[in-house]
Coordinates of C-alpha atoms in Angstrom, one line a residue:
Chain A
X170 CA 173.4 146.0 177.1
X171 CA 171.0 144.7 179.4
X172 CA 170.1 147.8 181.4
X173 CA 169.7 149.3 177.3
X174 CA 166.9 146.1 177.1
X175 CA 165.4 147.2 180.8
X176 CA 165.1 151.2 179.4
X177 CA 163.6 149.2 175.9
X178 CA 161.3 148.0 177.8
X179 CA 160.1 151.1 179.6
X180 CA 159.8 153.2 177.1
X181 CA 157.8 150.1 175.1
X182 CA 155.4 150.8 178.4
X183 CA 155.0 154.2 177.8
X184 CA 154.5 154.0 174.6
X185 CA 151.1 151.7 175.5
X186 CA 150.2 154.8 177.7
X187 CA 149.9 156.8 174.7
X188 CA 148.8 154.4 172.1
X189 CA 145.3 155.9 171.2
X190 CA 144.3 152.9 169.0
X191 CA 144.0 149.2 169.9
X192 CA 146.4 147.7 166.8
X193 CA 149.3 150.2 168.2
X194 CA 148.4 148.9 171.8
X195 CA 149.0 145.6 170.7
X196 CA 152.1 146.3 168.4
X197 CA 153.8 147.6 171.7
X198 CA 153.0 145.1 173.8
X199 CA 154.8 142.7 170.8
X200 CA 157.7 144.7 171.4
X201 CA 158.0 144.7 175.4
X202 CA 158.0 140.7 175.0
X203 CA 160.5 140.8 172.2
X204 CA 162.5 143.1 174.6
X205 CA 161.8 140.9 177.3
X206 CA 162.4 137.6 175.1
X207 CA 166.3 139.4 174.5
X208 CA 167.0 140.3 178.3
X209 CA 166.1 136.2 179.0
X210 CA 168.4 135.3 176.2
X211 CA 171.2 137.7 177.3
X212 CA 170.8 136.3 180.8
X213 CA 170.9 133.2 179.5
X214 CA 173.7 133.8 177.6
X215 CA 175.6 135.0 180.4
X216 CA 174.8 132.3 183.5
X217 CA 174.8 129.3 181.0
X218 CA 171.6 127.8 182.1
X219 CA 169.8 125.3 180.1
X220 CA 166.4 126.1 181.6
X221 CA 166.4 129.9 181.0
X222 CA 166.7 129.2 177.3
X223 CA 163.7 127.3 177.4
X224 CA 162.3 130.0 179.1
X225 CA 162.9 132.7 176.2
X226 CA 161.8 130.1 173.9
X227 CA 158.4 130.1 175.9
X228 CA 158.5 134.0 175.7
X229 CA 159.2 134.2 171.4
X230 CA 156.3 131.6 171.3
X231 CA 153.8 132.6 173.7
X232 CA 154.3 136.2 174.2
X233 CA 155.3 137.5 171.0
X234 CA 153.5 135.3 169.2
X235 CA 150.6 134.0 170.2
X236 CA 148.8 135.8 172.6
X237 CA 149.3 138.9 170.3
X238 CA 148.1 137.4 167.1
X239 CA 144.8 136.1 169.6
X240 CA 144.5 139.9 170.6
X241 CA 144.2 140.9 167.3
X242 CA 142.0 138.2 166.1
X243 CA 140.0 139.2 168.6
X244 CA 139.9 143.2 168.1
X245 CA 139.4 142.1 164.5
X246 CA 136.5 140.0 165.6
X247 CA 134.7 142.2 167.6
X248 CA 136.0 146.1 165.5
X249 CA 136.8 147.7 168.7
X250 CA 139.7 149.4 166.0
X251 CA 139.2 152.8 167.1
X252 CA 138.8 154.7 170.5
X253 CA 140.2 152.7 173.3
X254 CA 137.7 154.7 175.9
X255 CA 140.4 156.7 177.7
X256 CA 138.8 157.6 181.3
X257 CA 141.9 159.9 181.2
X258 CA 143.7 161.7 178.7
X259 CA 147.1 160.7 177.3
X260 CA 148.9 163.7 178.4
X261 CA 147.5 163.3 182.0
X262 CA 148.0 159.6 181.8
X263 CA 151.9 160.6 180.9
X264 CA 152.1 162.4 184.0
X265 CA 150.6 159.9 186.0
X266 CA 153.1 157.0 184.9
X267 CA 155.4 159.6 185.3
X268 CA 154.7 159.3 189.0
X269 CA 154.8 156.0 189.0
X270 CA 157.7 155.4 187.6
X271 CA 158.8 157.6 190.5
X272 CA 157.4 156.2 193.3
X273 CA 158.1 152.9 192.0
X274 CA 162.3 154.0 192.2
X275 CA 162.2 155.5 195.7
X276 CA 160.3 152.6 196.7
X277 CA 163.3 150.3 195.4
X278 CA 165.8 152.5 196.9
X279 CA 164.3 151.9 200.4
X280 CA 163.4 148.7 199.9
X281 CA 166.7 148.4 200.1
X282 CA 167.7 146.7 195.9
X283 CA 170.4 149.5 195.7
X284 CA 173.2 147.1 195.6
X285 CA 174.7 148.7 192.7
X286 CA 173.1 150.9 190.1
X287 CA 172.5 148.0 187.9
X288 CA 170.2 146.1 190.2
X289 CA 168.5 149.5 191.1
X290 CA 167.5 150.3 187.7
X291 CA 166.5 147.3 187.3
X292 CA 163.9 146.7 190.1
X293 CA 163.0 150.1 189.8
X294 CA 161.9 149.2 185.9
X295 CA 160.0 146.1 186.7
X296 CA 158.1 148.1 189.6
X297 CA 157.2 150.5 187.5
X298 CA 156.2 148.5 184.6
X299 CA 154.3 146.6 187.4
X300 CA 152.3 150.0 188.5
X301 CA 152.0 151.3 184.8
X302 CA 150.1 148.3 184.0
X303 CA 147.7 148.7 186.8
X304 CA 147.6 152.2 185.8
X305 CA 146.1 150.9 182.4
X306 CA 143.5 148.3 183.9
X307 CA 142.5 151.4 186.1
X308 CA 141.9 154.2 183.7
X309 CA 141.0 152.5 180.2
X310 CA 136.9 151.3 179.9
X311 CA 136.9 149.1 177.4
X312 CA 137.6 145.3 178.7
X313 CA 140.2 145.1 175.8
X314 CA 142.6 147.1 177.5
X315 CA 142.5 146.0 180.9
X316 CA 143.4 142.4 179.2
X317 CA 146.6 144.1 177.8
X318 CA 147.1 145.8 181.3
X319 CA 147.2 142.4 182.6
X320 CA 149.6 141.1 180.2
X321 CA 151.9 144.3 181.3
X322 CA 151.7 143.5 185.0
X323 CA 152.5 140.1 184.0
X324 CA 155.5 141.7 182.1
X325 CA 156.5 143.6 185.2
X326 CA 156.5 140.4 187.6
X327 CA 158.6 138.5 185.1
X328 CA 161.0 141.5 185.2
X329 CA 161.4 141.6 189.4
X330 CA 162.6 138.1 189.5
X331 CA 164.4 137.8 186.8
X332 CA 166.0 141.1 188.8
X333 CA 165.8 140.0 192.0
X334 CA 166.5 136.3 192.0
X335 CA 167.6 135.3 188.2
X336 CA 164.2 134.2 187.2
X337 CA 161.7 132.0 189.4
X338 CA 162.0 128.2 189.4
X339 CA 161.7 126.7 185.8
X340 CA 158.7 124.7 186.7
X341 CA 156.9 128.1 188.1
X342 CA 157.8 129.6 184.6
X343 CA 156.2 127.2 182.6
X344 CA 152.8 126.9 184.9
X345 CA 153.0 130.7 184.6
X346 CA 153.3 130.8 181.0
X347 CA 150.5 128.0 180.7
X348 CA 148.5 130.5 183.1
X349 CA 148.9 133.3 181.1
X350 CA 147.9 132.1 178.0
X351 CA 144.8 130.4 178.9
X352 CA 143.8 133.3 181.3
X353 CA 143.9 135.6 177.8
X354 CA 141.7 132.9 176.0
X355 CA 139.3 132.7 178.9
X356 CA 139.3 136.6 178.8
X357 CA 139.2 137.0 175.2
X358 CA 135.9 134.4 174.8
X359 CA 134.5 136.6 177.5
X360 CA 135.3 139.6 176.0
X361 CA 133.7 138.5 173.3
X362 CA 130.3 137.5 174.8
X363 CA 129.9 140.4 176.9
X364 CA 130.2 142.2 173.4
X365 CA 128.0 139.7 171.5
X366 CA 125.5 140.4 174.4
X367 CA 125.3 144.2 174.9
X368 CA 126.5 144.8 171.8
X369 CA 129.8 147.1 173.4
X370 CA 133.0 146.3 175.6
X371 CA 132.2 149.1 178.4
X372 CA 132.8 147.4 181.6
X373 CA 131.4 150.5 183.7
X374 CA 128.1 149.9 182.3
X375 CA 128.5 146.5 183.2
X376 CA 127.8 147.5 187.0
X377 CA 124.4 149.2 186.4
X378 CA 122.9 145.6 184.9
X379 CA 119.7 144.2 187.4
X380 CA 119.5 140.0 187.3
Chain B
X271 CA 194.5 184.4 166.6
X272 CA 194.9 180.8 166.1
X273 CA 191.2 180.1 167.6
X274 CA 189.3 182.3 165.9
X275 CA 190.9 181.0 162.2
X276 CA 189.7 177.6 163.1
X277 CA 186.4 179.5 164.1
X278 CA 186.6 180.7 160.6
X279 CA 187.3 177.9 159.2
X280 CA 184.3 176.1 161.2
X281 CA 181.8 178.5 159.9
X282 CA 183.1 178.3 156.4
X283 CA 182.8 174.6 156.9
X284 CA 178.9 175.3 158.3
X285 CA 177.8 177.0 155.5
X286 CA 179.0 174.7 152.7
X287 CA 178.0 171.3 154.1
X288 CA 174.6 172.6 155.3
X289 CA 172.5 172.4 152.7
X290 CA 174.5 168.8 151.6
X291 CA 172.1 167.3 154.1
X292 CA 169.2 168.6 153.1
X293 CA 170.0 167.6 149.4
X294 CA 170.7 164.1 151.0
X295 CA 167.5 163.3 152.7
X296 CA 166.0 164.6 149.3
X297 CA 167.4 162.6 147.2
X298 CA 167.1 159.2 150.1
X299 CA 163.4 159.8 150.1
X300 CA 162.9 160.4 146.7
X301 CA 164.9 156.8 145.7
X302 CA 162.7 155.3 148.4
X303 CA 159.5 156.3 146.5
X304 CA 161.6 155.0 143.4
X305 CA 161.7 158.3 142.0
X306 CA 164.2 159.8 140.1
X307 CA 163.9 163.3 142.3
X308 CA 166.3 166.3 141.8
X309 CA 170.3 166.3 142.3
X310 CA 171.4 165.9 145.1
X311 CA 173.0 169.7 144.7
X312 CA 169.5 171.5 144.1
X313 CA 169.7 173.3 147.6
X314 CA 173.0 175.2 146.3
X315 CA 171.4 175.7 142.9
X316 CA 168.0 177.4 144.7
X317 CA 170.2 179.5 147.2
X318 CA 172.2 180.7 144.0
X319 CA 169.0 181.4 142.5
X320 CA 167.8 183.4 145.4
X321 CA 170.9 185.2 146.1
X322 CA 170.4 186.3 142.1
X323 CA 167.2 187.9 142.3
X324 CA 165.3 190.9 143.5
X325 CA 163.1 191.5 146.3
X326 CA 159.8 192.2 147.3
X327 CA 159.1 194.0 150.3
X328 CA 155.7 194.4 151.5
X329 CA 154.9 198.3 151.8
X330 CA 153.4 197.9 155.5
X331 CA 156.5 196.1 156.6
X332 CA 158.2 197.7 159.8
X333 CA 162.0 197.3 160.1
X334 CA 161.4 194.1 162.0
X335 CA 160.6 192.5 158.8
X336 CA 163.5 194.0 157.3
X337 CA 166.1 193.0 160.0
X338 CA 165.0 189.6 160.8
X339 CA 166.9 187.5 158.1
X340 CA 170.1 189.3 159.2
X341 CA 169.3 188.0 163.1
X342 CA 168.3 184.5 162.2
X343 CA 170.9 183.6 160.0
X344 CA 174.0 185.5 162.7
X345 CA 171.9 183.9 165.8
X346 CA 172.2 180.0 163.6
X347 CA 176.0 180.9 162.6
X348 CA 176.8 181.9 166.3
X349 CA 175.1 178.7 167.7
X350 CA 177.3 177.0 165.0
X351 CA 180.0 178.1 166.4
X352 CA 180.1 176.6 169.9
X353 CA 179.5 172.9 168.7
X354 CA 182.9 171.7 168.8
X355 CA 184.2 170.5 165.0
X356 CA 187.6 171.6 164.3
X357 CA 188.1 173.1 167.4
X358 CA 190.1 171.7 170.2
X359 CA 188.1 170.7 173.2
X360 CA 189.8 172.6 175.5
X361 CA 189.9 176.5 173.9
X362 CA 186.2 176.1 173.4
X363 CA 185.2 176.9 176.7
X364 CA 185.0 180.3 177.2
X365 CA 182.4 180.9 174.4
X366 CA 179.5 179.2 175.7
X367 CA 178.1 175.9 176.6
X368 CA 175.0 173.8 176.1
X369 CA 172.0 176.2 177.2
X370 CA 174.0 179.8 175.5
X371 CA 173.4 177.4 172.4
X372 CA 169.3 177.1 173.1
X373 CA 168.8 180.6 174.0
X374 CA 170.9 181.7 171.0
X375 CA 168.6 179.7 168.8
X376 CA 165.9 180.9 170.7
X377 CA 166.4 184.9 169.7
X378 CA 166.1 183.3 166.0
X379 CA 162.9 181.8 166.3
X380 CA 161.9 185.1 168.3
X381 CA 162.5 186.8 165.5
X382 CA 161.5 184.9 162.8
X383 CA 157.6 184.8 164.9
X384 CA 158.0 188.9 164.8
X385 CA 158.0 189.2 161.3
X386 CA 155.2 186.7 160.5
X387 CA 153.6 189.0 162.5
X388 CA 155.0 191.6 161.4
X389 CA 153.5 192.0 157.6
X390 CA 149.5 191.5 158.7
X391 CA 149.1 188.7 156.3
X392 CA 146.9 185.9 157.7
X393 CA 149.1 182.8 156.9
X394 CA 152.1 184.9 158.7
X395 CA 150.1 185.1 161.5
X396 CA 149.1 181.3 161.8
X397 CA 152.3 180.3 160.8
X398 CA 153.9 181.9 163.8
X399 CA 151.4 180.9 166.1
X400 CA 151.9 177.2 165.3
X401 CA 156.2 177.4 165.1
X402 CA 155.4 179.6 168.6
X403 CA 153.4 176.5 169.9
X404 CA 155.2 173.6 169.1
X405 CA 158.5 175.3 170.0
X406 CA 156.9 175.6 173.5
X407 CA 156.6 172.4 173.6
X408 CA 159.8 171.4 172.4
X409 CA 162.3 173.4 174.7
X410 CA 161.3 172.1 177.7
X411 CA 162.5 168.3 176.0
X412 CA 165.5 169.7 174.7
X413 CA 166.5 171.2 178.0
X414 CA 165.9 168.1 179.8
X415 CA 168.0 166.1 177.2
X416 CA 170.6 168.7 178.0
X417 CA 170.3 168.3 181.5
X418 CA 170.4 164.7 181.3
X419 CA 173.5 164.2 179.3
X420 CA 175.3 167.1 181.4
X421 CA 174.4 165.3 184.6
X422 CA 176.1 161.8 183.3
X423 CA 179.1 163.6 181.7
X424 CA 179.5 165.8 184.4
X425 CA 179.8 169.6 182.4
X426 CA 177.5 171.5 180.3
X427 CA 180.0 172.2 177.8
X428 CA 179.5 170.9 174.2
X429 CA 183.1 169.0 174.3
X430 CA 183.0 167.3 177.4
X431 CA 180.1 164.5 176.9
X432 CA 182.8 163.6 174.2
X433 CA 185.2 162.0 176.5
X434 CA 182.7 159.8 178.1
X435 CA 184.1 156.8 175.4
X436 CA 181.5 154.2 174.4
X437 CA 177.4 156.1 174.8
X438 CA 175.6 154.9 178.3
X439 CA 172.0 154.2 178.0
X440 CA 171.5 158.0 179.1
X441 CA 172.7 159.1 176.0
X442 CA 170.8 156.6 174.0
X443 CA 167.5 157.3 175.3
X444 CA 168.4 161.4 175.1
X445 CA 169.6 161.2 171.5
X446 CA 166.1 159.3 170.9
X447 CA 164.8 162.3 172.8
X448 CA 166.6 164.5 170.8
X449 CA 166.3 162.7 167.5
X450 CA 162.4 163.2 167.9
X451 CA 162.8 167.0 168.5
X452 CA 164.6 167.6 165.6
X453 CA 162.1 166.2 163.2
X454 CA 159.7 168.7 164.9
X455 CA 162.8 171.6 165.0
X456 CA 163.5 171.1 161.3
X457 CA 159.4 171.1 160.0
X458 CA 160.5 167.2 159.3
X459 CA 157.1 165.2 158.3
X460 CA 155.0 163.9 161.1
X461 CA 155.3 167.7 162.4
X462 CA 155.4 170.0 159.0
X463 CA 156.3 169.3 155.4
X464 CA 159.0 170.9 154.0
X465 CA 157.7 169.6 150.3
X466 CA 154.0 171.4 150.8
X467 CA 152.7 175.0 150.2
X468 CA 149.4 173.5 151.5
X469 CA 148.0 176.4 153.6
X470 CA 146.6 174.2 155.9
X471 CA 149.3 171.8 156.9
X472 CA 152.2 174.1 156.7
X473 CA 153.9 175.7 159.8
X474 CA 157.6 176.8 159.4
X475 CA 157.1 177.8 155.5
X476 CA 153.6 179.9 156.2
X477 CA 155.7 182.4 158.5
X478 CA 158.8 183.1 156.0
X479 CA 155.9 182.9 153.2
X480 CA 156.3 186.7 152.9
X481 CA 160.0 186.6 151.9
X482 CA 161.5 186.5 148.9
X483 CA 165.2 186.9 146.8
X484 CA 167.8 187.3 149.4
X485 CA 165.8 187.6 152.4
X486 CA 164.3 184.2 151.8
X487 CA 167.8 182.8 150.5
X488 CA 169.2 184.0 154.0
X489 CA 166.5 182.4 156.1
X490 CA 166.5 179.5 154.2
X491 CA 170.2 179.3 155.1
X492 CA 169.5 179.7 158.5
X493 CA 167.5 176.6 158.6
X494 CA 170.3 174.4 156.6
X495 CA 172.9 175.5 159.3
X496 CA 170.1 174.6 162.2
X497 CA 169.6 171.5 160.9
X498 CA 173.0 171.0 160.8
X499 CA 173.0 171.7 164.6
X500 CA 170.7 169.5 165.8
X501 CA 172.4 166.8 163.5
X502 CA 175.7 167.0 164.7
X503 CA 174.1 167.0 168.3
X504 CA 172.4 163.6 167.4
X505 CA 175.4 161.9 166.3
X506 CA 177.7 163.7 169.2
X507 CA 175.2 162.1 171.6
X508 CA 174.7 158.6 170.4
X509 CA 178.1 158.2 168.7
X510 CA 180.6 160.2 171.0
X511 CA 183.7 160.4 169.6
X512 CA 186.6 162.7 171.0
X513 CA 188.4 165.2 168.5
X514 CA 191.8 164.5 167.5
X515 CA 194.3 165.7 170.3
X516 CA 196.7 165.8 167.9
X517 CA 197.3 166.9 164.7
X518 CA 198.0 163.8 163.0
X519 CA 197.2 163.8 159.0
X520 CA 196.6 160.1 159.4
X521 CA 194.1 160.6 162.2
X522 CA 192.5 163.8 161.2
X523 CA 191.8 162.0 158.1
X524 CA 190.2 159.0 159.7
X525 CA 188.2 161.6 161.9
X526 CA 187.0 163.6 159.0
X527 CA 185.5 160.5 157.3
X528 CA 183.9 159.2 160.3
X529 CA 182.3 162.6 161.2
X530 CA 180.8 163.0 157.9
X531 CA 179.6 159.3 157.9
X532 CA 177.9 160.1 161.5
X533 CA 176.4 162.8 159.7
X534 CA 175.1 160.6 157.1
X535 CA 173.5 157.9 159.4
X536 CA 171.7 160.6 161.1
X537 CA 170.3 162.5 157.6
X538 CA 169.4 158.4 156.7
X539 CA 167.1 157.4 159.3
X540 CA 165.6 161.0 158.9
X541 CA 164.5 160.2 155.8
X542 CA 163.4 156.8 156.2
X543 CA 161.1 157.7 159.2
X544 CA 159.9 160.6 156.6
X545 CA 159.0 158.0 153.9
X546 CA 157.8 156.0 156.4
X547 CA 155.5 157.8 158.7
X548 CA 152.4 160.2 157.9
X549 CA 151.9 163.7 158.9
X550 CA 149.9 164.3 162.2
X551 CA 147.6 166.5 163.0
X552 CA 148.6 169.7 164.9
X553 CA 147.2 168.5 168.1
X554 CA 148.3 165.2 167.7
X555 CA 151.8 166.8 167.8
X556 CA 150.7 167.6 171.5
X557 CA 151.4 163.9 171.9
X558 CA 154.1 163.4 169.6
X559 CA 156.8 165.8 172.0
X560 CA 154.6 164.4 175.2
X561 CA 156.6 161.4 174.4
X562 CA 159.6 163.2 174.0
X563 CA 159.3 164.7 177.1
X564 CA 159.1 161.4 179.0
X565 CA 162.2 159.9 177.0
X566 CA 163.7 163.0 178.4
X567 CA 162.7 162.2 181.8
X568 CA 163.6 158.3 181.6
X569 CA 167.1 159.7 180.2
X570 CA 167.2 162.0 183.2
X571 CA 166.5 159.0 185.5
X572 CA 169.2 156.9 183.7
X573 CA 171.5 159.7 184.6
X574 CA 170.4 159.8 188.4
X575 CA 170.8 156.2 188.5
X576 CA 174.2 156.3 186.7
X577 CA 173.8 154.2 183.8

């Protein structure tokens, strides 16, 4: 069941390597929280901890929720609907998570995670969503995506400790959460300026401006 | 003798639920649209139809075009025949496994390309050129799904992932794989429409456009029997079940329900994603199996890893 949610949530990423179109971006990343919201919930379930319920809680509420519904208030707000600006093409970009999700398991093999298939898979998963998320800041132009390719990598870190150590400290989790969230308002509001003030969201232009 | 009666008996079985399915999914989509639509029958009713009438053979046609329906529909019944259904796991083996069952499709298709060639007629021509390209594109995902699920269960024959009990997440993810194949293997919607005659949108019904009476009843046989196929390899996949060891009426009973209702759950969410989804552009088809192809590859790492 829980290595089903881990594989859910991989395929949820490589599905936002393909997405083509901002709204089906966004619908994904909805998904990989909801997927992340059940593995919390299952883990809960299972170790009888209090705290990781809050935790999922948090997740539903900010994650599925919230920061999604700003995204999309925001894509809405500034029509970026169509055209994510892919520096590389989805097929390419396939083969290049691909990779990733490669390199990222025969880094956790010799890392040394492999006690037991179970925890392999599933530091081998976070890495990769980890490095797929990266992938996406790299290779998309529009600011848009690199926000969402934030939120991924965010994804991925909650992934390795909940893997590694059974989730960070509760207290981390909440600051995190708190982090999160405002970092994607600041972002957004940004987002929106730069578009308000040169009219489009393509941060490679954005190097060629004189002060 | 006693193998190749419950052979017979499978191929029998083939041909008369085949075109069930198909009349399913009809009749599913067509109450999802709240229409009325036709019976649930109308494929037997068109293949009596067919079988009925004349045909018309185009005057430049080579033999190709003449032999072809005979191929497709013996290279379909022959695939049939190695899925495991009534047969007992363990006299199946020395017919042929998992990748005799691609190629055998394969020399179908082949053939099928040939004689849309084979008449000169434009829409042949760009029929065949589209089944030839998204084929290419989806026998690399169905080999790796085979790989994948052979590599957890150990064999490439048809009746061993069977035993496996309960489906591990490898054989999740490769029946997603696989699910995703077969809308593209049986012209399903967000590949081809079976429904159109649109010149522009169809694939699988531009190359047999040139057949007609039993030629076309054959062919269109063919397809009922592959879609049965890759059906039954869905539900194998994500709902293993092992066949009865003995022959209990009690339990072959139970079995035979529970096959058929497999069956059923696959046709279902056929439809729905049907209803549900629109038709892509060809080269957004590129994409479509590109995805397939990593689900392969995340099923094949599942396997590696042992899940």
């Amino acid at each position: 069941m829980q290595v089903m949610i881990l594989f859910a949530v991989l395929v949820l990423t490589y599905l936002m390597v393909i997405a083509k179109r901002v709204p089906a971006l966004i619908r994904s990343f909805r998904f990989q929280s909801f997927f992340l919201f059940l593995a919390t919930l299952l883990a809960a379930f299972k170790e009888k901890q209090v705290e990781l319920y809050f935790v999922s809680g948090l997740i539903i509420l900010v994650k599925v929720f919230l920061i999604p519904h700003f995204l999309d208030l925001m894509a809405r707000k500034i029509k970026v609907d169509e055209n994510l600006g892919l520096l590389v093409n989805s097929q390419l970009s396939l083969l290049a998570a691909l990779l990733l999700t490669y390199s990222s398991w025969a880094l956790s093999r010799n890392l040394g995670f492999g006690q037991g298939p179970l925890q392999l898979a599933a530091v081998s998963v976070a890495f990769s969503v980890i490095f797929i998320g990266a992938f996406l800041m790299i290779s998309r132009i529009r600011a848009f995506t690199q926000v969402v390719g934030i939120l991924t990598m965010e994804n991925g870190i909650f992934l390795f400790a909940s893997a590694v150590s059974g989730g960070m400290p509760f207290l981390v989790e909440i600051a995190v959460f708190f982090d999160v969230f405002i970092s994607v308002i600041i972002m957004g509001v940004f987002v929106y300026r730069i578009n308000k003030l040169f009219t489009h969201i393509d941060v490679n232009k954005l190097s060629q401006l004189k002060g | 003798m006693n193998k190749i009666f419950f052979i017979l008996i499978q191929l029998v079985f083939f041909i008369a639920v085949a075109p069930l399915l198909s009349g399913l999914i009809s009749k599913i989509k067509n109450s999802l649209r709240m229409r009325k639509g036709q019976s649930i029958l109308q494929p037997y009713y068109n293949l009596a139809k067919l079988f009925s009438k004349g045909e018309v053979v185009s005057a430049t046609a080579s033999w190709v075009f003449r032999i072809t329906p005979f191929i497709v529909i013996a290279s379909t019944l022959c695939a049939a025949s190695l899925i495991p259904v009534f047969i007992f796991p363990a006299s199946l083996n020395y017919l042929g496994d998992f990748l005799a069952l691609i190629f055998i499709l394969a020399l179908g298709r082949f053939f099928l390309a040939l004689a849309g060639l084979d008449t000169g007629s434009s829409f042949g021509g760009m029929g065949s050129s589209r089944e030839m390209f998204i084929s290419s594109l989806v026998e690399p995902v169905l080999c790796l799904v085979i790989f994948s699920v052979s590599l957890r269960s150990g064999s490439t024959s048809l009746a061993a992932f069977s035993a496996v009990g309960a489906a591990p997440v490898t054989f999740i993810i490769a029946g997603a794989a696989l699910f995703l194949i077969t809308l593209a293997e049986t012209s399903r919607i967000p590949v081809d429409n079976q429904e159109t005659h649109l010149e522009l949108t169809m694939v699988h019904e531009a190359m047999i456009l040139e057949y007609s009476g039993r030629s076309l009843a054959l062919i269109e046989m063919a397809s009922y029997v592959k879609q049965m196929i890759f059906f039954l390899l869905i539900a194998q996949i994500v709902f293993p079940v092992s066949l009865p060891v003995s022959v209990n009426p009690l339990q072959v009973i139970f079995w035979a329900i529970w096959f058929l209702a497999r069956l059923a759950i696959v046709a279902i969410s056929v439809a729905v994603v049907e209803v549900s989804v629109a038709k892509m552009r060809l080269f957004r088809v590129a994409d479509f199996l590109g995805f397939a192809f990593v689900l392969g590859i995340i099923a094949g790492i599942c396997a590696i890893l042992g899940v």
